[in-house]
Amino acid sequence: MVRRIIQIEREKCSGCGLCAAACHEGAIGMVNGRAELMRDDYCDGLGDCLPVCPTGAISFVEREAAAYDEAAVLANKRAQTAGCPGSRAHRIERTETETGVVPAVHSQLRQWPVQIKLVPVKAPYFDGANLLVAADCTAYAYGNFHQEFIRGKVTLIGCPKLDEGDYTEKLTEIIRNNEIKSLTVVRMEVPCCGGIERAAVTALKNSEKFIPWQVVTISTDGRIINE
């Protein structure tokens, strides 16, 4: 049937994720940092997503599309409720002491999510941020990781050996589209961890921005072996 349905121009999408959050039917998802219409039969054609898009990437079209399936939408909502809602992006506020220091016993994490594949390309917490890109094993190997590395930074983690695909494009877009102040890469000494270093350094070069950066390597027994 021909009906009114949304279309998303990928080139205009900033990856903010606001449209996906506004779509109560779950028709929109984030794929490789960009919004996509996941299923025609989930889109009711009412356009709650249109007014929240900051770049005008979403519009209505008339085209051949599957009819809106309310039963399928409700079933999907029940499944989502039972699952993990952990990909919702949000800032974490930390209470500081009179000296202006967050107590050491507290987590220093200041945003969620942290997985490279889950973070939006553009988010308010990226503006003016010191960016930490870390192999996920580093936080387990190095005992004081929160205080020495996460503190005061926006943290992105990943495993180049276990995750599918390459982080370079996503990290390039994050650095290019936000006012990042510095980049710190923390990796393990094992060879496969070189993938996260290469992705981050290549992303910085591809972004054509000149910001301070460093790479720190952690040994498997929990020592900093270069800085």
PDB file of C-alpha atoms in Angstrom:
ATOM      1  CA  MET A   1       0.000   0.000   0.000  1.00  0.00           C
ATOM      2  CA  VAL A   2       1.047   3.605  -0.570  1.00  0.00           C
ATOM      3  CA  ARG A   3       1.027   5.674   2.593  1.00  0.00           C
ATOM      4  CA  ARG A   4       2.776   8.510   4.425  1.00  0.00           C
ATOM      5  CA  ILE A   5       5.969   7.432   6.162  1.00  0.00           C
ATOM      6  CA  ILE A   6       9.177   9.081   7.336  1.00  0.00           C
ATOM      7  CA  GLN A   7      12.475   9.100   5.507  1.00  0.00           C
ATOM      8  CA  ILE A   8      15.866   9.891   7.057  1.00  0.00           C
ATOM      9  CA  GLU A   9      18.666  11.530   5.076  1.00  0.00           C
ATOM     10  CA  ARG A  10      21.768   9.802   6.407  1.00  0.00           C
ATOM     11  CA  GLU A  11      24.076  12.591   5.203  1.00  0.00           C
ATOM     12  CA  LYS A  12      22.244  15.144   7.364  1.00  0.00           C
ATOM     13  CA  CYS A  13      22.009  12.956  10.477  1.00  0.00           C
ATOM     14  CA  SER A  14      24.277  14.096  13.332  1.00  0.00           C
ATOM     15  CA  GLY A  15      23.849  10.880  15.308  1.00  0.00           C
ATOM     16  CA  CYS A  16      22.331  12.624  18.333  1.00  0.00           C
ATOM     17  CA  GLY A  17      19.725   9.880  18.839  1.00  0.00           C
ATOM     18  CA  LEU A  18      16.900  12.272  19.749  1.00  0.00           C
ATOM     19  CA  CYS A  19      14.616  10.897  17.042  1.00  0.00           C
ATOM     20  CA  ALA A  20      15.065   7.316  18.256  1.00  0.00           C
ATOM     21  CA  ALA A  21      14.152   8.410  21.771  1.00  0.00           C
ATOM     22  CA  ALA A  22      11.105  10.325  20.512  1.00  0.00           C
ATOM     23  CA  CYS A  23       9.783   7.415  18.433  1.00  0.00           C
ATOM     24  CA  HIS A  24       7.450   5.626  20.840  1.00  0.00           C
ATOM     25  CA  GLU A  25       6.901   2.823  18.341  1.00  0.00           C
ATOM     26  CA  GLY A  26      10.578   1.848  18.105  1.00  0.00           C
ATOM     27  CA  ALA A  27      10.667   2.367  14.337  1.00  0.00           C
ATOM     28  CA  ILE A  28      13.974   4.275  14.448  1.00  0.00           C
ATOM     29  CA  GLY A  29      17.289   2.816  15.540  1.00  0.00           C
ATOM     30  CA  MET A  30      20.908   3.954  15.583  1.00  0.00           C
ATOM     31  CA  VAL A  31      23.118   2.074  13.121  1.00  0.00           C
ATOM     32  CA  ASN A  32      26.838   2.908  12.965  1.00  0.00           C
ATOM     33  CA  GLY A  33      26.167   6.260  14.606  1.00  0.00           C
ATOM     34  CA  ARG A  34      23.297   7.291  12.294  1.00  0.00           C
ATOM     35  CA  ALA A  35      19.513   7.082  12.606  1.00  0.00           C
ATOM     36  CA  GLU A  36      17.698   4.594  10.385  1.00  0.00           C
ATOM     37  CA  LEU A  37      14.076   3.575   9.877  1.00  0.00           C
ATOM     38  CA  MET A  38      14.279  -0.031  11.025  1.00  0.00           C
ATOM     39  CA  ARG A  39      10.815  -1.285  10.025  1.00  0.00           C
ATOM     40  CA  ASP A  40       8.115   0.305   7.907  1.00  0.00           C
ATOM     41  CA  ASP A  41       5.343  -1.445   9.856  1.00  0.00           C
ATOM     42  CA  TYR A  42       6.515   0.204  13.094  1.00  0.00           C
ATOM     43  CA  CYS A  43       6.126   3.752  11.700  1.00  0.00           C
ATOM     44  CA  ASP A  44       2.663   5.201  12.317  1.00  0.00           C
ATOM     45  CA  GLY A  45       3.286   8.199  10.059  1.00  0.00           C
ATOM     46  CA  LEU A  46       2.504  10.748  12.800  1.00  0.00           C
ATOM     47  CA  GLY A  47       6.038  12.117  12.933  1.00  0.00           C
ATOM     48  CA  ASP A  48       6.855  12.605  16.631  1.00  0.00           C
ATOM     49  CA  CYS A  49      10.476  12.346  15.502  1.00  0.00           C
ATOM     50  CA  LEU A  50      10.391  15.317  13.101  1.00  0.00           C
ATOM     51  CA  PRO A  51      10.376  18.252  15.563  1.00  0.00           C
ATOM     52  CA  VAL A  52      13.231  16.875  17.692  1.00  0.00           C
ATOM     53  CA  CYS A  53      15.699  16.469  14.815  1.00  0.00           C
ATOM     54  CA  PRO A  54      18.220  19.349  15.050  1.00  0.00           C
ATOM     55  CA  THR A  55      19.483  18.985  11.468  1.00  0.00           C
ATOM     56  CA  GLY A  56      16.241  18.526   9.516  1.00  0.00           C
ATOM     57  CA  ALA A  57      17.272  15.049   8.412  1.00  0.00           C
ATOM     58  CA  ILE A  58      13.736  13.619   8.753  1.00  0.00           C
ATOM     59  CA  SER A  59      10.796  14.316   6.455  1.00  0.00           C
ATOM     60  CA  PHE A  60       7.575  12.693   5.254  1.00  0.00           C
ATOM     61  CA  VAL A  61       7.244  10.877   1.926  1.00  0.00           C
ATOM     62  CA  GLU A  62       4.418   9.024   0.215  1.00  0.00           C
ATOM     63  CA  ARG A  63       5.619   5.605  -0.901  1.00  0.00           C
ATOM     64  CA  GLU A  64       4.859   1.913  -0.994  1.00  0.00           C
ATOM     65  CA  ALA A  65       5.200   0.643   2.563  1.00  0.00           C
ATOM     66  CA  ALA A  66       3.873  -2.067   4.836  1.00  0.00           C
ATOM     67  CA  ALA A  67       0.822  -1.054   6.854  1.00  0.00           C
ATOM     68  CA  TYR A  68       1.359   0.141  10.405  1.00  0.00           C
ATOM     69  CA  ASP A  69       1.182  -2.959  12.664  1.00  0.00           C
ATOM     70  CA  GLU A  70       0.122  -1.924  16.148  1.00  0.00           C
ATOM     71  CA  ALA A  71       0.239  -5.486  17.465  1.00  0.00           C
ATOM     72  CA  ALA A  72       3.866  -5.886  16.352  1.00  0.00           C
ATOM     73  CA  VAL A  73       4.762  -2.554  17.940  1.00  0.00           C
ATOM     74  CA  LEU A  74       3.211  -3.550  21.273  1.00  0.00           C
ATOM     75  CA  ALA A  75       4.989  -6.902  21.198  1.00  0.00           C
ATOM     76  CA  ASN A  76       8.297  -5.137  20.530  1.00  0.00           C
ATOM     77  CA  LYS A  77       7.686  -2.729  23.421  1.00  0.00           C
ATOM     78  CA  ARG A  78       7.106  -5.641  25.790  1.00  0.00           C
ATOM     79  CA  ALA A  79      10.332  -7.265  24.620  1.00  0.00           C
ATOM     80  CA  GLN A  80      12.261  -4.000  25.064  1.00  0.00           C
ATOM     81  CA  THR A  81      10.879  -3.538  28.559  1.00  0.00           C
ATOM     82  CA  ALA A  82      12.099  -6.988  29.487  1.00  0.00           C
ATOM     83  CA  GLY A  83      15.531  -6.284  28.020  1.00  0.00           C
ATOM     84  CA  CYS A  84      18.317  -3.891  28.907  1.00  0.00           C
ATOM     85  CA  PRO A  85      17.651  -0.135  28.466  1.00  0.00           C
ATOM     86  CA  GLY A  86      21.346   0.580  28.949  1.00  0.00           C
ATOM     87  CA  SER A  87      22.055   2.324  25.653  1.00  0.00           C
ATOM     88  CA  ARG A  88      20.220   5.523  26.673  1.00  0.00           C
ATOM     89  CA  ALA A  89      22.737   8.353  26.616  1.00  0.00           C
ATOM     90  CA  HIS A  90      22.966  10.551  29.693  1.00  0.00           C
ATOM     91  CA  ARG A  91      25.392  12.624  31.710  1.00  0.00           C
ATOM     92  CA  ILE A  92      26.414  11.501  35.210  1.00  0.00           C
ATOM     93  CA  GLU A  93      26.781  14.272  37.760  1.00  0.00           C
ATOM     94  CA  ARG A  94      29.374  13.816  40.525  1.00  0.00           C
ATOM     95  CA  THR A  95      29.280  15.577  43.903  1.00  0.00           C
ATOM     96  CA  GLU A  96      32.591  17.226  44.741  1.00  0.00           C
ATOM     97  CA  THR A  97      34.052  17.917  48.173  1.00  0.00           C
ATOM     98  CA  GLU A  98      34.977  21.393  49.448  1.00  0.00           C
ATOM     99  CA  THR A  99      38.410  20.947  47.884  1.00  0.00           C
ATOM    100  CA  GLY A 100      36.788  20.423  44.488  1.00  0.00           C
ATOM    101  CA  VAL A 101      37.882  16.786  44.274  1.00  0.00           C
ATOM    102  CA  VAL A 102      35.519  13.866  43.755  1.00  0.00           C
ATOM    103  CA  PRO A 103      36.236  11.364  46.577  1.00  0.00           C
ATOM    104  CA  ALA A 104      38.529   8.557  45.455  1.00  0.00           C
ATOM    105  CA  VAL A 105      36.092   5.842  46.543  1.00  0.00           C
ATOM    106  CA  HIS A 106      33.564   7.102  44.017  1.00  0.00           C
ATOM    107  CA  SER A 107      33.360   6.170  40.366  1.00  0.00           C
ATOM    108  CA  GLN A 108      34.775   8.896  38.135  1.00  0.00           C
ATOM    109  CA  LEU A 109      32.573   7.996  35.154  1.00  0.00           C
ATOM    110  CA  ARG A 110      30.724  11.052  33.858  1.00  0.00           C
ATOM    111  CA  GLN A 111      28.598   9.761  30.973  1.00  0.00           C
ATOM    112  CA  TRP A 112      26.745   6.743  29.652  1.00  0.00           C
ATOM    113  CA  PRO A 113      26.983   4.699  27.481  1.00  0.00           C
ATOM    114  CA  VAL A 114      30.728   4.079  27.280  1.00  0.00           C
ATOM    115  CA  GLN A 115      31.009   1.445  24.543  1.00  0.00           C
ATOM    116  CA  ILE A 116      32.331   3.016  21.324  1.00  0.00           C
ATOM    117  CA  LYS A 117      29.686   1.225  19.291  1.00  0.00           C
ATOM    118  CA  LEU A 118      26.848   2.562  21.457  1.00  0.00           C
ATOM    119  CA  VAL A 119      27.743   6.229  22.008  1.00  0.00           C
ATOM    120  CA  PRO A 120      26.118   8.820  19.733  1.00  0.00           C
ATOM    121  CA  VAL A 121      28.380  10.695  17.340  1.00  0.00           C
ATOM    122  CA  LYS A 122      27.342  14.012  18.873  1.00  0.00           C
ATOM    123  CA  ALA A 123      26.285  14.579  22.482  1.00  0.00           C
ATOM    124  CA  PRO A 124      26.414  17.559  24.873  1.00  0.00           C
ATOM    125  CA  TYR A 125      29.002  15.872  27.083  1.00  0.00           C
ATOM    126  CA  PHE A 126      31.501  15.797  24.192  1.00  0.00           C
ATOM    127  CA  ASP A 127      31.712  19.603  23.933  1.00  0.00           C
ATOM    128  CA  GLY A 128      34.920  20.780  25.575  1.00  0.00           C
ATOM    129  CA  ALA A 129      35.736  17.228  26.665  1.00  0.00           C
ATOM    130  CA  ASN A 130      39.041  15.557  27.291  1.00  0.00           C
ATOM    131  CA  LEU A 131      38.425  12.278  25.483  1.00  0.00           C
ATOM    132  CA  LEU A 132      39.640   8.921  26.811  1.00  0.00           C
ATOM    133  CA  VAL A 133      39.634   5.990  24.382  1.00  0.00           C
ATOM    134  CA  ALA A 134      40.545   2.823  26.268  1.00  0.00           C
ATOM    135  CA  ALA A 135      40.744  -0.894  25.630  1.00  0.00           C
ATOM    136  CA  ASP A 136      38.244  -2.404  28.019  1.00  0.00           C
ATOM    137  CA  CYS A 137      40.809  -4.665  29.729  1.00  0.00           C
ATOM    138  CA  THR A 138      42.847  -1.676  30.908  1.00  0.00           C
ATOM    139  CA  ALA A 139      40.437  -0.771  33.690  1.00  0.00           C
ATOM    140  CA  TYR A 140      40.762  -4.285  35.117  1.00  0.00           C
ATOM    141  CA  ALA A 141      44.529  -4.474  34.790  1.00  0.00           C
ATOM    142  CA  TYR A 142      45.378  -1.063  36.267  1.00  0.00           C
ATOM    143  CA  GLY A 143      44.169  -0.614  39.825  1.00  0.00           C
ATOM    144  CA  ASN A 144      43.888   3.184  39.941  1.00  0.00           C
ATOM    145  CA  PHE A 145      42.280   3.541  36.529  1.00  0.00           C
ATOM    146  CA  HIS A 146      39.359   5.734  37.605  1.00  0.00           C
ATOM    147  CA  GLN A 147      41.495   8.293  39.413  1.00  0.00           C
ATOM    148  CA  GLU A 148      44.341   8.488  36.905  1.00  0.00           C
ATOM    149  CA  PHE A 149      42.528   8.084  33.602  1.00  0.00           C
ATOM    150  CA  ILE A 150      38.716   8.392  33.783  1.00  0.00           C
ATOM    151  CA  ARG A 151      38.652  11.369  36.142  1.00  0.00           C
ATOM    152  CA  GLY A 152      37.716  14.544  34.285  1.00  0.00           C
ATOM    153  CA  LYS A 153      37.309  12.784  30.937  1.00  0.00           C
ATOM    154  CA  VAL A 154      34.605  11.431  28.669  1.00  0.00           C
ATOM    155  CA  THR A 155      35.321   7.711  28.441  1.00  0.00           C
ATOM    156  CA  LEU A 156      34.935   5.434  25.420  1.00  0.00           C
ATOM    157  CA  ILE A 157      35.899   1.767  25.598  1.00  0.00           C
ATOM    158  CA  GLY A 158      36.129  -1.143  23.195  1.00  0.00           C
ATOM    159  CA  CYS A 159      37.976  -4.327  22.312  1.00  0.00           C
ATOM    160  CA  PRO A 160      39.430  -4.411  18.788  1.00  0.00           C
ATOM    161  CA  LYS A 161      39.779  -8.196  18.959  1.00  0.00           C
ATOM    162  CA  LEU A 162      36.238  -9.053  20.058  1.00  0.00           C
ATOM    163  CA  ASP A 163      34.163  -6.247  18.525  1.00  0.00           C
ATOM    164  CA  GLU A 164      33.155  -6.522  14.886  1.00  0.00           C
ATOM    165  CA  GLY A 165      34.274  -3.784  12.505  1.00  0.00           C
ATOM    166  CA  ASP A 166      36.666  -0.878  12.867  1.00  0.00           C
ATOM    167  CA  TYR A 167      36.303   2.081  15.244  1.00  0.00           C
ATOM    168  CA  THR A 168      38.065   4.558  12.972  1.00  0.00           C
ATOM    169  CA  GLU A 169      35.028   6.022  11.194  1.00  0.00           C
ATOM    170  CA  LYS A 170      32.988   6.413  14.399  1.00  0.00           C
ATOM    171  CA  LEU A 171      35.860   8.039  16.288  1.00  0.00           C
ATOM    172  CA  THR A 172      36.592  10.336  13.343  1.00  0.00           C
ATOM    173  CA  GLU A 173      33.006  11.614  13.400  1.00  0.00           C
ATOM    174  CA  ILE A 174      33.082  12.116  17.165  1.00  0.00           C
ATOM    175  CA  ILE A 175      36.298  14.165  17.020  1.00  0.00           C
ATOM    176  CA  ARG A 176      35.246  16.058  13.897  1.00  0.00           C
ATOM    177  CA  ASN A 177      31.762  16.999  15.116  1.00  0.00           C
ATOM    178  CA  ASN A 178      32.567  18.005  18.683  1.00  0.00           C
ATOM    179  CA  GLU A 179      34.931  20.411  20.429  1.00  0.00           C
ATOM    180  CA  ILE A 180      37.297  17.804  21.849  1.00  0.00           C
ATOM    181  CA  LYS A 181      40.135  19.355  23.895  1.00  0.00           C
ATOM    182  CA  SER A 182      42.492  16.378  24.124  1.00  0.00           C
ATOM    183  CA  LEU A 183      42.746  12.677  23.346  1.00  0.00           C
ATOM    184  CA  THR A 184      44.207   9.992  25.606  1.00  0.00           C
ATOM    185  CA  VAL A 185      44.451   6.409  24.367  1.00  0.00           C
ATOM    186  CA  VAL A 186      45.023   3.647  26.923  1.00  0.00           C
ATOM    187  CA  ARG A 187      45.787   0.163  25.613  1.00  0.00           C
ATOM    188  CA  MET A 188      47.193  -3.116  26.845  1.00  0.00           C
ATOM    189  CA  GLU A 189      50.652  -4.292  25.838  1.00  0.00           C
ATOM    190  CA  VAL A 190      49.243  -7.274  23.888  1.00  0.00           C
ATOM    191  CA  PRO A 191      49.545  -6.929  20.070  1.00  0.00           C
ATOM    192  CA  CYS A 192      45.814  -7.122  19.312  1.00  0.00           C
ATOM    193  CA  CYS A 193      45.308  -3.982  21.410  1.00  0.00           C
ATOM    194  CA  GLY A 194      47.189  -2.022  18.767  1.00  0.00           C
ATOM    195  CA  GLY A 195      43.910  -1.869  16.854  1.00  0.00           C
ATOM    196  CA  ILE A 196      42.357   0.609  19.260  1.00  0.00           C
ATOM    197  CA  GLU A 197      45.481   2.797  19.163  1.00  0.00           C
ATOM    198  CA  ARG A 198      45.540   2.787  15.355  1.00  0.00           C
ATOM    199  CA  ALA A 199      41.840   3.597  15.140  1.00  0.00           C
ATOM    200  CA  ALA A 200      42.068   6.536  17.553  1.00  0.00           C
ATOM    201  CA  VAL A 201      45.232   8.043  16.073  1.00  0.00           C
ATOM    202  CA  THR A 202      43.940   7.602  12.507  1.00  0.00           C
ATOM    203  CA  ALA A 203      40.625   9.168  13.503  1.00  0.00           C
ATOM    204  CA  LEU A 204      42.442  12.194  14.898  1.00  0.00           C
ATOM    205  CA  LYS A 205      44.385  12.593  11.655  1.00  0.00           C
ATOM    206  CA  ASN A 206      41.275  12.109   9.521  1.00  0.00           C
ATOM    207  CA  SER A 207      39.399  14.748  11.524  1.00  0.00           C
ATOM    208  CA  GLU A 208      42.054  17.298  10.506  1.00  0.00           C
ATOM    209  CA  LYS A 209      42.035  18.738  14.009  1.00  0.00           C
ATOM    210  CA  PHE A 210      45.158  19.584  15.971  1.00  0.00           C
ATOM    211  CA  ILE A 211      44.649  18.643  19.613  1.00  0.00           C
ATOM    212  CA  PRO A 212      47.034  17.234  22.227  1.00  0.00           C
ATOM    213  CA  TRP A 213      47.117  13.433  22.328  1.00  0.00           C
ATOM    214  CA  GLN A 214      48.998  10.638  24.044  1.00  0.00           C
ATOM    215  CA  VAL A 215      49.070   6.852  24.160  1.00  0.00           C
ATOM    216  CA  VAL A 216      49.551   4.984  27.445  1.00  0.00           C
ATOM    217  CA  THR A 217      50.320   1.258  27.507  1.00  0.00           C
ATOM    218  CA  ILE A 218      49.437  -1.000  30.444  1.00  0.00           C
ATOM    219  CA  SER A 219      51.244  -4.291  31.065  1.00  0.00           C
ATOM    220  CA  THR A 220      49.315  -7.485  31.746  1.00  0.00           C
ATOM    221  CA  ASP A 221      50.503  -7.372  35.359  1.00  0.00           C
ATOM    222  CA  GLY A 222      49.034  -3.883  35.830  1.00  0.00           C
ATOM    223  CA  ARG A 223      51.942  -1.456  35.317  1.00  0.00           C
ATOM    224  CA  ILE A 224      52.256   1.601  33.087  1.00  0.00           C
ATOM    225  CA  ILE A 225      55.094   0.709  30.726  1.00  0.00           C
ATOM    226  CA  ASN A 226      55.072   3.859  28.620  1.00  0.00           C
ATOM    227  CA  GLU A 227      53.434   7.256  28.870  1.00  0.00           C
TER     228      GLU A 227
END
